mmCIF file of C-alpha atoms and ligand atoms in Angstrom:
data_model
loop_
_atom_site.group_PDB
_atom_site.id
_atom_site.type_symbol
_atom_site.label_atom_id
_atom_site.label_comp_id
_atom_site.label_asym_id
_atom_site.label_seq_id
_atom_site.Cartn_x
_atom_site.Cartn_y
_atom_site.Cartn_z
ATOM 1 C CA MET A 1 99.587 169.462 122.860
ATOM 2 C CA ILE A 2 100.236 172.330 120.454
ATOM 3 C CA THR A 3 97.828 172.226 117.545
ATOM 4 C CA ALA A 4 97.212 174.265 114.412
ATOM 5 C CA PHE A 5 93.761 174.514 112.860
ATOM 6 C CA VAL A 6 94.266 174.851 109.124
ATOM 7 C CA VAL A 7 91.613 176.314 106.858
ATOM 8 C CA ASN A 8 92.092 175.880 103.081
ATOM 9 C CA SER A 9 89.161 177.522 101.414
ATOM 10 C CA GLY A 10 89.331 176.963 97.629
ATOM 11 C CA SER A 11 87.245 177.720 94.571
ATOM 12 C CA SER A 12 84.870 174.774 94.956
ATOM 13 C CA SER A 13 86.024 173.074 98.142
ATOM 14 C CA ILE A 14 87.121 173.731 101.715
ATOM 15 C CA LYS A 15 89.702 171.456 103.227
ATOM 16 C CA TRP A 16 90.377 171.694 106.953
ATOM 17 C CA GLU A 17 92.698 169.967 109.357
ATOM 18 C CA LEU A 18 93.728 169.950 112.964
ATOM 19 C CA VAL A 19 97.479 169.283 113.030
ATOM 20 C CA ASP A 20 99.675 168.283 115.987
ATOM 21 C CA VAL A 21 102.489 170.744 115.417
ATOM 22 C CA ASP A 22 105.250 168.716 117.085
ATOM 23 C CA THR A 23 104.628 165.361 115.415
ATOM 24 C CA GLU A 24 103.130 166.937 112.227
ATOM 25 C CA ARG A 25 100.346 164.399 112.588
ATOM 26 C CA ARG A 26 96.878 165.151 111.224
ATOM 27 C CA LEU A 27 94.581 164.724 114.244
ATOM 28 C CA ARG A 28 91.309 165.371 112.490
ATOM 29 C CA GLY A 29 90.167 166.840 109.237
ATOM 30 C CA GLY A 30 87.768 166.835 106.391
ATOM 31 C CA ILE A 31 86.777 168.263 103.075
ATOM 32 C CA VAL A 32 83.601 169.911 101.894
ATOM 33 C CA GLU A 33 83.454 169.479 98.109
ATOM 34 C CA ARG A 34 81.360 170.714 95.203
ATOM 35 C CA ILE A 35 80.319 173.855 97.073
ATOM 36 C CA GLY A 36 77.440 175.567 95.300
ATOM 37 C CA GLU A 37 76.227 172.387 93.608
ATOM 38 C CA SER A 38 72.917 170.781 94.574
ATOM 39 C CA GLY A 39 73.038 168.500 97.615
ATOM 40 C CA ALA A 40 76.132 170.248 99.036
ATOM 41 C CA ALA A 41 76.801 173.378 101.137
ATOM 42 C CA ALA A 42 75.254 176.424 99.469
ATOM 43 C CA ASP A 43 78.290 178.654 100.021
ATOM 44 C CA HIS A 44 81.594 178.905 101.891
ATOM 45 C CA ALA A 45 80.004 180.421 105.019
ATOM 46 C CA GLN A 46 77.627 177.486 105.384
ATOM 47 C CA ALA A 47 80.436 174.991 104.720
ATOM 48 C CA MET A 48 82.546 176.663 107.408
ATOM 49 C CA GLU A 49 79.742 176.489 109.985
ATOM 50 C CA GLY A 50 79.581 172.752 109.458
ATOM 51 C CA ILE A 51 83.349 172.391 109.862
ATOM 52 C CA LEU A 52 83.431 174.461 113.057
ATOM 53 C CA GLY A 53 80.699 172.226 114.466
ATOM 54 C CA GLU A 54 82.839 169.138 113.731
ATOM 55 C CA LEU A 55 85.817 170.596 115.647
ATOM 56 C CA GLY A 56 83.636 170.366 118.778
ATOM 57 C CA GLY A 57 85.289 172.610 121.367
ATOM 58 C CA GLU A 58 88.912 171.904 120.385
ATOM 59 C CA ASN A 59 91.069 174.964 121.146
ATOM 60 C CA PRO A 60 93.969 175.287 118.681
ATOM 61 C CA SER A 61 97.142 177.279 119.405
ATOM 62 C CA VAL A 62 97.018 178.984 116.046
ATOM 63 C CA ILE A 63 94.727 179.114 113.025
ATOM 64 C CA GLY A 64 96.448 179.066 109.636
ATOM 65 C CA HIS A 65 94.503 180.267 106.630
ATOM 66 C CA ARG A 66 95.314 179.717 103.004
ATOM 67 C CA VAL A 67 94.983 183.115 101.329
ATOM 68 C CA VAL A 68 95.364 183.139 97.571
ATOM 69 C CA HIS A 69 96.409 186.684 96.709
ATOM 70 C CA GLY A 70 98.951 188.654 98.716
ATOM 71 C CA GLY A 71 100.017 191.039 95.938
ATOM 72 C CA SER A 72 103.526 192.451 96.379
ATOM 73 C CA GLU A 73 102.642 193.367 99.973
ATOM 74 C CA PHE A 74 103.032 189.894 101.449
ATOM 75 C CA THR A 75 106.256 187.997 100.854
ATOM 76 C CA SER A 76 105.719 185.507 103.702
ATOM 77 C CA ALA A 77 103.082 184.218 106.145
ATOM 78 C CA THR A 78 101.594 187.065 108.226
ATOM 79 C CA LEU A 79 99.587 187.490 111.451
ATOM 80 C CA VAL A 80 96.054 188.659 110.552
ATOM 81 C CA THR A 81 95.344 192.157 111.900
ATOM 82 C CA ALA A 82 92.614 194.597 110.845
ATOM 83 C CA ASP A 83 95.079 196.106 108.342
ATOM 84 C CA VAL A 84 95.985 192.701 106.912
ATOM 85 C CA GLU A 85 92.319 191.811 106.590
ATOM 86 C CA ALA A 86 91.654 195.069 104.753
ATOM 87 C CA ALA A 87 94.557 194.324 102.394
ATOM 88 C CA ILE A 88 93.212 190.835 101.663
ATOM 89 C CA GLU A 89 89.835 192.372 100.926
ATOM 90 C CA ARG A 90 91.415 194.958 98.594
ATOM 91 C CA LEU A 91 93.357 192.235 96.788
ATOM 92 C CA ALA A 92 90.100 190.329 96.166
ATOM 93 C CA ALA A 93 89.798 192.450 93.028
ATOM 94 C CA LEU A 94 92.689 190.354 91.655
ATOM 95 C CA ALA A 95 91.382 186.957 92.823
ATOM 96 C CA PRO A 96 87.583 187.126 92.662
ATOM 97 C CA LEU A 97 87.054 183.377 93.077
ATOM 98 C CA HIS A 98 89.370 183.028 96.054
ATOM 99 C CA ASN A 99 90.114 185.953 98.391
ATOM 100 C CA PRO A 100 86.450 186.422 99.390
ATOM 101 C CA ALA A 101 86.232 182.705 100.288
ATOM 102 C CA ASN A 102 89.485 182.999 102.267
ATOM 103 C CA LEU A 103 88.156 186.036 104.153
ATOM 104 C CA ALA A 104 84.923 184.235 105.016
ATOM 105 C CA GLY A 105 87.072 181.509 106.580
ATOM 106 C CA ILE A 106 89.107 184.025 108.593
ATOM 107 C CA ARG A 107 85.985 185.767 109.898
ATOM 108 C CA ALA A 108 84.194 182.548 110.843
ATOM 109 C CA ALA A 109 87.305 181.227 112.607
ATOM 110 C CA ARG A 110 87.844 184.441 114.549
ATOM 111 C CA ALA A 111 84.230 184.421 115.722
ATOM 112 C CA ALA A 112 84.483 180.798 116.833
ATOM 113 C CA PHE A 113 87.910 181.078 118.554
ATOM 114 C CA PRO A 114 88.236 184.523 120.128
ATOM 115 C CA GLY A 115 91.793 185.156 121.310
ATOM 116 C CA VAL A 116 93.455 182.578 119.019
ATOM 117 C CA ALA A 117 95.916 184.049 116.507
ATOM 118 C CA ASN A 118 94.958 183.833 112.834
ATOM 119 C CA VAL A 119 97.823 183.621 110.344
ATOM 120 C CA ALA A 120 97.438 184.183 106.606
ATOM 121 C CA VAL A 121 99.647 182.005 104.393
ATOM 122 C CA PHE A 122 99.716 183.443 100.884
ATOM 123 C CA ASP A 123 99.828 181.435 97.658
ATOM 124 C CA THR A 124 101.691 184.267 95.977
ATOM 125 C CA ALA A 125 104.557 184.581 98.504
ATOM 126 C CA PHE A 126 106.663 181.705 97.066
ATOM 127 C CA HIS A 127 106.862 183.429 93.669
ATOM 128 C CA GLN A 128 108.194 186.751 94.974
ATOM 129 C CA SER A 129 111.604 185.378 93.884
ATOM 130 C CA LEU A 130 110.685 185.849 90.196
ATOM 131 C CA GLN A 131 113.001 188.200 88.319
ATOM 132 C CA PRO A 132 111.609 191.263 86.484
ATOM 133 C CA ALA A 133 111.997 189.562 83.085
ATOM 134 C CA ALA A 134 109.606 186.834 84.251
ATOM 135 C CA TYR A 135 107.073 188.956 86.134
ATOM 136 C CA THR A 136 106.825 192.060 83.940
ATOM 137 C CA TYR A 137 104.021 192.347 81.388
ATOM 138 C CA ALA A 138 105.036 194.309 78.279
ATOM 139 C CA VAL A 139 102.433 197.030 78.806
ATOM 140 C CA ASP A 140 102.552 200.782 79.580
ATOM 141 C CA ALA A 141 104.952 200.964 82.534
ATOM 142 C CA GLY A 142 103.116 203.856 84.196
ATOM 143 C CA VAL A 143 99.770 202.067 84.103
ATOM 144 C CA ALA A 144 101.392 198.861 85.335
ATOM 145 C CA ALA A 145 102.995 200.641 88.312
ATOM 146 C CA GLU A 146 99.834 202.523 89.254
ATOM 147 C CA HIS A 147 97.609 199.460 89.110
ATOM 148 C CA SER A 148 100.006 196.775 90.412
ATOM 149 C CA VAL A 149 99.930 195.023 87.037
ATOM 150 C CA ARG A 150 102.567 192.274 87.117
ATOM 151 C CA ARG A 151 102.794 188.499 87.372
ATOM 152 C CA TYR A 152 102.386 187.199 90.942
ATOM 153 C CA GLY A 153 101.835 183.462 90.564
ATOM 154 C CA PHE A 154 99.850 181.161 92.888
ATOM 155 C CA HIS A 155 99.821 177.705 94.531
ATOM 156 C CA GLY A 156 103.057 178.720 96.311
ATOM 157 C CA THR A 157 102.234 176.766 99.469
ATOM 158 C CA SER A 158 101.888 173.609 97.415
ATOM 159 C CA TYR A 159 105.088 174.274 95.429
ATOM 160 C CA ASN A 160 106.964 174.838 98.692
ATOM 161 C CA PHE A 161 105.816 171.526 100.127
ATOM 162 C CA VAL A 162 106.097 169.464 96.940
ATOM 163 C CA SER A 163 109.571 170.663 95.996
ATOM 164 C CA GLY A 164 110.821 169.700 99.472
ATOM 165 C CA ARG A 165 109.277 166.229 99.144
ATOM 166 C CA ALA A 166 110.736 165.836 95.638
ATOM 167 C CA ALA A 167 114.214 166.441 97.041
ATOM 168 C CA GLU A 168 113.586 163.782 99.729
ATOM 169 C CA LEU A 169 112.311 161.288 97.157
ATOM 170 C CA LEU A 170 115.293 161.900 94.853
ATOM 171 C CA GLY A 171 117.690 161.812 97.809
ATOM 172 C CA ARG A 172 119.351 165.053 96.738
ATOM 173 C CA PRO A 173 119.498 168.557 98.244
ATOM 174 C CA LEU A 174 116.764 170.880 96.990
ATOM 175 C CA THR A 175 119.363 173.590 96.398
ATOM 176 C CA GLU A 176 120.856 171.443 93.585
ATOM 177 C CA LEU A 177 117.608 170.593 91.820
ATOM 178 C CA LYS A 178 115.862 171.955 88.755
ATOM 179 C CA LEU A 179 112.171 171.024 88.992
ATOM 180 C CA ILE A 180 109.112 171.562 86.830
ATOM 181 C CA VAL A 181 106.056 171.101 89.040
ATOM 182 C CA PHE A 182 102.539 170.775 87.646
ATOM 183 C CA HIS A 183 99.912 171.584 90.291
ATOM 184 C CA LEU A 184 96.726 170.334 88.577
ATOM 185 C CA GLY A 185 93.568 170.769 90.656
ATOM 186 C CA ASN A 186 90.395 172.671 89.826
ATOM 187 C CA GLY A 187 92.762 175.602 89.590
ATOM 188 C CA ALA A 188 95.958 174.574 87.812
ATOM 189 C CA SER A 189 99.418 176.019 87.319
ATOM 190 C CA VAL A 190 103.004 174.984 86.682
ATOM 191 C CA ALA A 191 106.213 176.369 88.133
ATOM 192 C CA ALA A 192 109.882 176.258 87.151
ATOM 193 C CA ILE A 193 111.830 175.891 90.403
ATOM 194 C CA ASP A 194 115.616 176.255 90.504
ATOM 195 C CA GLY A 195 117.336 175.342 93.760
ATOM 196 C CA GLY A 196 114.069 175.723 95.694
ATOM 197 C CA ARG A 197 113.299 179.170 94.271
ATOM 198 C CA SER A 198 110.526 179.898 91.813
ATOM 199 C CA VAL A 199 111.884 181.355 88.556
ATOM 200 C CA ASP A 200 108.701 181.223 86.478
ATOM 201 C CA THR A 201 105.085 180.186 86.817
ATOM 202 C CA SER A 202 102.053 180.032 84.551
ATOM 203 C CA MET A 203 99.508 181.956 86.614
ATOM 204 C CA GLY A 204 99.893 185.697 86.365
ATOM 205 C CA MET A 205 98.444 188.804 87.962
ATOM 206 C CA THR A 206 95.361 186.721 88.756
ATOM 207 C CA PRO A 207 94.776 182.957 88.892
ATOM 208 C CA LEU A 208 93.245 183.129 85.408
ATOM 209 C CA GLU A 209 96.373 182.902 83.242
ATOM 210 C CA GLY A 210 98.197 179.798 82.080
ATOM 211 C CA LEU A 211 96.908 176.230 81.991
ATOM 212 C CA VAL A 212 93.388 175.080 81.101
ATOM 213 C CA MET A 213 91.492 174.662 84.399
ATOM 214 C CA GLY A 214 88.154 173.281 85.577
ATOM 215 C CA THR A 215 86.239 176.476 84.854
ATOM 216 C CA ARG A 216 88.993 178.979 83.887
ATOM 217 C CA SER A 217 90.301 179.537 80.370
ATOM 218 C CA GLY A 218 93.980 180.021 81.122
ATOM 219 C CA ASP A 219 95.968 181.766 78.348
ATOM 220 C CA LEU A 220 94.086 183.596 75.629
ATOM 221 C CA ASP A 221 94.523 186.537 73.285
ATOM 222 C CA ALA A 222 93.436 189.668 75.221
ATOM 223 C CA GLY A 223 92.029 190.900 71.915
ATOM 224 C CA ILE A 224 89.197 188.392 72.390
ATOM 225 C CA LEU A 225 87.924 190.573 75.247
ATOM 226 C CA PHE A 226 87.724 193.649 72.992
ATOM 227 C CA HIS A 227 86.035 191.608 70.277
ATOM 228 C CA LEU A 228 83.401 190.304 72.729
ATOM 229 C CA GLY A 229 83.082 193.731 74.390
ATOM 230 C CA ARG A 230 82.210 195.285 71.033
ATOM 231 C CA ALA A 231 79.710 192.456 70.522
ATOM 232 C CA GLY A 232 77.906 193.571 73.701
ATOM 233 C CA PHE A 233 79.372 191.539 76.564
ATOM 234 C CA SER A 234 79.764 193.537 79.807
ATOM 235 C CA LEU A 235 82.911 193.385 81.967
ATOM 236 C CA ALA A 236 81.002 191.361 84.560
ATOM 237 C CA GLU A 237 79.847 188.901 81.913
ATOM 238 C CA LEU A 238 83.382 188.489 80.557
ATOM 239 C CA ASP A 239 84.728 187.973 84.089
ATOM 240 C CA THR A 240 82.117 185.294 84.780
ATOM 241 C CA MET A 241 82.667 183.660 81.410
ATOM 242 C CA LEU A 242 86.459 183.373 81.734
ATOM 243 C CA ASN A 243 86.583 182.509 85.451
ATOM 244 C CA ARG A 244 83.506 180.335 85.865
ATOM 245 C CA ARG A 245 82.301 179.090 82.487
ATOM 246 C CA SER A 246 85.485 178.339 80.586
ATOM 247 C CA GLY A 247 88.224 175.714 80.796
ATOM 248 C CA LEU A 248 87.003 172.093 80.786
ATOM 249 C CA LEU A 249 83.488 173.324 81.579
ATOM 250 C CA GLY A 250 83.487 175.705 78.634
ATOM 251 C CA VAL A 251 84.739 173.222 76.052
ATOM 252 C CA ALA A 252 83.272 169.939 77.346
ATOM 253 C CA GLY A 253 80.257 171.179 79.338
ATOM 254 C CA ASP A 254 81.661 169.722 82.597
ATOM 255 C CA GLY A 255 84.428 171.134 84.806
ATOM 256 C CA ASP A 256 85.312 167.953 86.693
ATOM 257 C CA MET A 257 88.222 166.012 85.164
ATOM 258 C CA ARG A 258 86.744 162.633 86.173
ATOM 259 C CA ASP A 259 83.516 163.384 84.303
ATOM 260 C CA VAL A 260 85.324 164.760 81.243
ATOM 261 C CA GLN A 261 87.561 161.667 81.043
ATOM 262 C CA ALA A 262 84.570 159.342 81.376
ATOM 263 C CA ALA A 263 82.626 161.212 78.684
ATOM 264 C CA ALA A 264 85.624 161.215 76.323
ATOM 265 C CA GLU A 265 86.052 157.465 76.809
ATOM 266 C CA SER A 266 82.428 156.909 75.843
ATOM 267 C CA GLY A 267 82.960 158.837 72.630
ATOM 268 C CA ASP A 268 81.895 162.421 73.405
ATOM 269 C CA ALA A 269 83.771 164.587 70.874
ATOM 270 C CA ALA A 270 83.629 167.845 72.883
ATOM 271 C CA SER A 271 85.141 166.091 75.924
ATOM 272 C CA ARG A 272 87.880 164.559 73.739
ATOM 273 C CA LEU A 273 88.699 168.030 72.409
ATOM 274 C CA ALA A 274 88.754 169.517 75.928
ATOM 275 C CA LEU A 275 91.328 166.909 77.009
ATOM 276 C CA ASP A 276 93.431 167.496 73.884
ATOM 277 C CA VAL A 277 93.484 171.255 74.548
ATOM 278 C CA TYR A 278 94.344 170.584 78.202
ATOM 279 C CA TYR A 279 97.309 168.321 77.273
ATOM 280 C CA HIS A 280 98.493 170.660 74.508
ATOM 281 C CA ARG A 281 98.795 173.498 77.045
ATOM 282 C CA LEU A 282 100.681 171.296 79.536
ATOM 283 C CA ARG A 283 103.218 170.406 76.834
ATOM 284 C CA HIS A 284 103.578 174.031 75.785
ATOM 285 C CA TYR A 285 104.682 175.018 79.302
ATOM 286 C CA LEU A 286 106.848 171.926 79.746
ATOM 287 C CA GLY A 287 108.863 172.943 76.693
ATOM 288 C CA ALA A 288 109.121 176.547 77.804
ATOM 289 C CA TYR A 289 110.307 175.732 81.311
ATOM 290 C CA LEU A 290 112.856 173.156 80.156
ATOM 291 C CA VAL A 291 114.488 176.021 78.254
ATOM 292 C CA THR A 292 114.081 178.503 81.137
ATOM 293 C CA LEU A 293 115.765 176.111 83.577
ATOM 294 C CA GLY A 294 118.320 174.750 81.099
ATOM 295 C CA GLY A 295 117.017 171.198 81.581
ATOM 296 C CA ALA A 296 115.356 169.532 84.541
ATOM 297 C CA ASP A 297 116.117 166.863 87.123
ATOM 298 C CA ALA A 298 112.451 166.001 87.534
ATOM 299 C CA VAL A 299 108.959 166.787 86.340
ATOM 300 C CA VAL A 300 106.480 166.529 89.204
ATOM 301 C CA PHE A 301 102.694 166.074 89.181
ATOM 302 C CA THR A 302 100.534 167.038 92.146
ATOM 303 C CA ALA A 303 96.966 167.984 93.264
ATOM 304 C CA GLY A 304 93.679 166.239 92.353
ATOM 305 C CA VAL A 305 94.298 165.737 88.637
ATOM 306 C CA GLY A 306 98.091 165.448 88.822
ATOM 307 C CA GLU A 307 98.002 162.824 91.575
ATOM 308 C CA ASN A 308 95.103 160.749 90.267
ATOM 309 C CA SER A 309 94.767 161.078 86.518
ATOM 310 C CA ALA A 310 97.095 158.678 84.689
ATOM 311 C CA PRO A 311 95.654 159.724 81.279
ATOM 312 C CA THR A 312 96.557 163.355 81.984
ATOM 313 C CA ARG A 313 100.135 162.488 82.923
ATOM 314 C CA ALA A 314 100.445 160.289 79.839
ATOM 315 C CA GLY A 315 98.936 163.027 77.657
ATOM 316 C CA ALA A 316 101.525 165.500 78.896
ATOM 317 C CA MET A 317 104.571 163.205 78.956
ATOM 318 C CA SER A 318 104.243 160.782 76.039
ATOM 319 C CA GLY A 319 106.670 160.847 73.120
ATOM 320 C CA LEU A 320 109.403 162.766 74.960
ATOM 321 C CA ALA A 321 112.127 160.109 75.116
ATOM 322 C CA TRP A 322 114.169 162.236 72.680
ATOM 323 C CA LEU A 323 114.253 164.882 75.459
ATOM 324 C CA GLY A 324 115.366 162.379 78.087
ATOM 325 C CA ILE A 325 111.866 162.162 79.568
ATOM 326 C CA GLU A 326 110.533 158.599 79.486
ATOM 327 C CA LEU A 327 107.245 157.680 81.158
ATOM 328 C CA ASP A 328 106.859 154.100 82.425
ATOM 329 C CA GLU A 329 103.287 153.285 81.419
ATOM 330 C CA HIS A 330 102.823 150.540 83.989
ATOM 331 C CA ARG A 331 104.090 152.740 86.834
ATOM 332 C CA ASN A 332 101.918 155.597 85.599
ATOM 333 C CA ASP A 333 98.817 153.387 85.589
ATOM 334 C CA THR A 334 99.455 151.943 89.062
ATOM 335 C CA ILE A 335 97.116 153.561 91.582
ATOM 336 C CA SER A 336 98.818 154.721 94.786
ATOM 337 C CA ARG A 337 98.534 157.442 97.411
ATOM 338 C CA ASN A 338 102.290 157.592 97.962
ATOM 339 C CA ALA A 339 104.953 159.844 96.497
ATOM 340 C CA ARG A 340 106.468 157.826 93.660
ATOM 341 C CA VAL A 341 108.596 157.694 90.517
ATOM 342 C CA ILE A 342 106.667 156.983 87.287
ATOM 343 C CA SER A 343 109.504 157.364 84.785
ATOM 344 C CA THR A 344 111.554 154.415 83.548
ATOM 345 C CA ASP A 345 114.764 153.579 85.423
ATOM 346 C CA ALA A 346 116.718 154.691 82.341
ATOM 347 C CA SER A 347 115.001 158.080 82.048
ATOM 348 C CA PRO A 348 117.545 160.878 82.717
ATOM 349 C CA VAL A 349 114.718 163.206 83.766
ATOM 350 C CA LYS A 350 112.625 161.650 86.540
ATOM 351 C CA ILE A 351 108.843 161.940 86.498
ATOM 352 C CA LEU A 352 107.321 162.034 89.982
ATOM 353 C CA VAL A 353 103.848 161.961 91.476
ATOM 354 C CA ILE A 354 103.862 163.684 94.856
ATOM 355 C CA PRO A 355 100.679 164.174 96.887
ATOM 356 C CA THR A 356 100.634 167.778 97.979
ATOM 357 C CA ASN A 357 99.986 168.672 101.614
ATOM 358 C CA GLU A 358 99.163 172.351 101.689
ATOM 359 C CA GLU A 359 97.546 171.914 105.112
ATOM 360 C CA LEU A 360 100.768 170.694 106.710
ATOM 361 C CA GLU A 361 102.764 173.440 104.989
ATOM 362 C CA ILE A 362 100.279 176.055 106.278
ATOM 363 C CA ALA A 363 100.479 174.586 109.807
ATOM 364 C CA ARG A 364 104.297 174.783 109.678
ATOM 365 C CA GLN A 365 104.281 178.387 108.496
ATOM 366 C CA ALA A 366 101.483 179.475 110.882
ATOM 367 C CA ILE A 367 103.254 178.130 113.957
ATOM 368 C CA ALA A 368 106.535 179.671 112.754
ATOM 369 C CA VAL A 369 104.855 183.100 112.646
ATOM 370 C CA LEU A 370 103.403 182.588 116.133
ATOM 371 C CA ARG A 371 106.818 181.629 117.515
HETATM 372 P P1 ADP B 401 91.152 172.207 94.253
HETATM 373 O O1 ADP B 401 91.849 173.092 93.300
HETATM 374 O O2 ADP B 401 89.691 172.558 94.423
HETATM 375 O O3 ADP B 401 91.876 171.965 95.556
HETATM 376 P P2 ADP B 401 91.786 169.411 93.744
HETATM 377 O O4 ADP B 401 93.256 169.490 93.876
HETATM 378 O O5 ADP B 401 91.033 168.677 94.799
HETATM 379 O O6 ADP B 401 91.102 170.806 93.500
HETATM 380 O O7 ADP B 401 91.474 168.733 92.332
HETATM 381 C C1 ADP B 401 90.164 168.587 91.863
HETATM 382 C C2 ADP B 401 90.219 167.948 90.498
HETATM 383 O O8 ADP B 401 90.865 166.673 90.578
HETATM 384 C C3 ADP B 401 88.846 167.705 89.874
HETATM 385 O O9 ADP B 401 88.827 168.125 88.522
HETATM 386 C C4 ADP B 401 88.715 166.189 89.922
HETATM 387 O O10 ADP B 401 87.930 165.694 88.871
HETATM 388 C C5 ADP B 401 90.148 165.761 89.761
HETATM 389 N N1 ADP B 401 90.319 164.355 90.181
HETATM 390 C C6 ADP B 401 90.226 163.816 91.405
HETATM 391 N N2 ADP B 401 90.373 162.478 91.355
HETATM 392 C C7 ADP B 401 90.554 162.145 90.049
HETATM 393 C C8 ADP B 401 90.759 160.922 89.316
HETATM 394 N N3 ADP B 401 90.810 159.744 89.939
HETATM 395 N N4 ADP B 401 90.912 161.011 87.978
HETATM 396 C C9 ADP B 401 90.854 162.178 87.322
HETATM 397 N N5 ADP B 401 90.665 163.357 87.955
HETATM 398 C C10 ADP B 401 90.517 163.355 89.291
#
């Protein structure tokens, strides 16, 4: 049996799977959540040790690693060599929450499975199709070129998988479809996808820009940084504040969507505000990408919040019948693990919930590199 061991090391969780490459069946897998919180693994290295123990002597054909930032250097999945590892380490400056966790996974896997190929599958690769108008920041061109300042975009593995599934669900070829996909997890972004190619996305040079996230601010006026810098905040403090103490956590005091929803329902005003800001930002990007694409065939929700939070989907999609986007409240409220339509039958633009499967997408790409 040909198997791929998939390591998806995220900001607060590590998902892992052993996948039978031929049948695309998940043989074994698990998730370590809330890393860093009390009662859980202290850090990614400790979480990984536990996972490797659970694999118990299984020898995979290839190990596929989710790597968040590939810069402009990586436009597709790549065999991990010493040079590639050094590049991932260098690019950690652009993804401080993620690349170091990804590297820890690569190193632990290599130590545990000497001789098995490690393949890096980059979240940024899918968005290398962006045109200059979409990826260029209007800053000093010389500085931008020297310091690789441009929009890269993230969650590409998920967008790749989800857009393919959307085409299956709609029964139409992906090459004909205009899709707006909201990937809403702890990290969150949205992409405008035309014919299977990314044309715009909300995350930028780093995974900080765009939507409100669990602990990240998303969009803000860069002038705020100068204001706070003059008030005495150091660069390190600003980095920590925007990446780890902002978003839902910053506004509501809790970064987990389930907790924020529960608190808002029991009348907590800060949690209510956090949700309103979160929805407002979703709607802002929905409007922008409808114009960018010239309409849409479907709006798709995926990842932890997108798949499970009916209030979030309603907050983003309510009152849009005039645009041809009509949510069916009963369908939206129905709990399911399956890919499904949650718009009304009459809605010209379909609204879909599609569980992402980044692990399977990574397994597919890792084995393709090996072959
Ligand atoms: P990551 O980016 O770490 O992979 P996930 O895609 O697993 O994150 O999403 C985690 C988020 O999904 C958390 O904010 C969690 O609260 C949220 N979530 C999971 N289940 C639900 C639910 N039933 N209702 C609301 N939010 C949920």
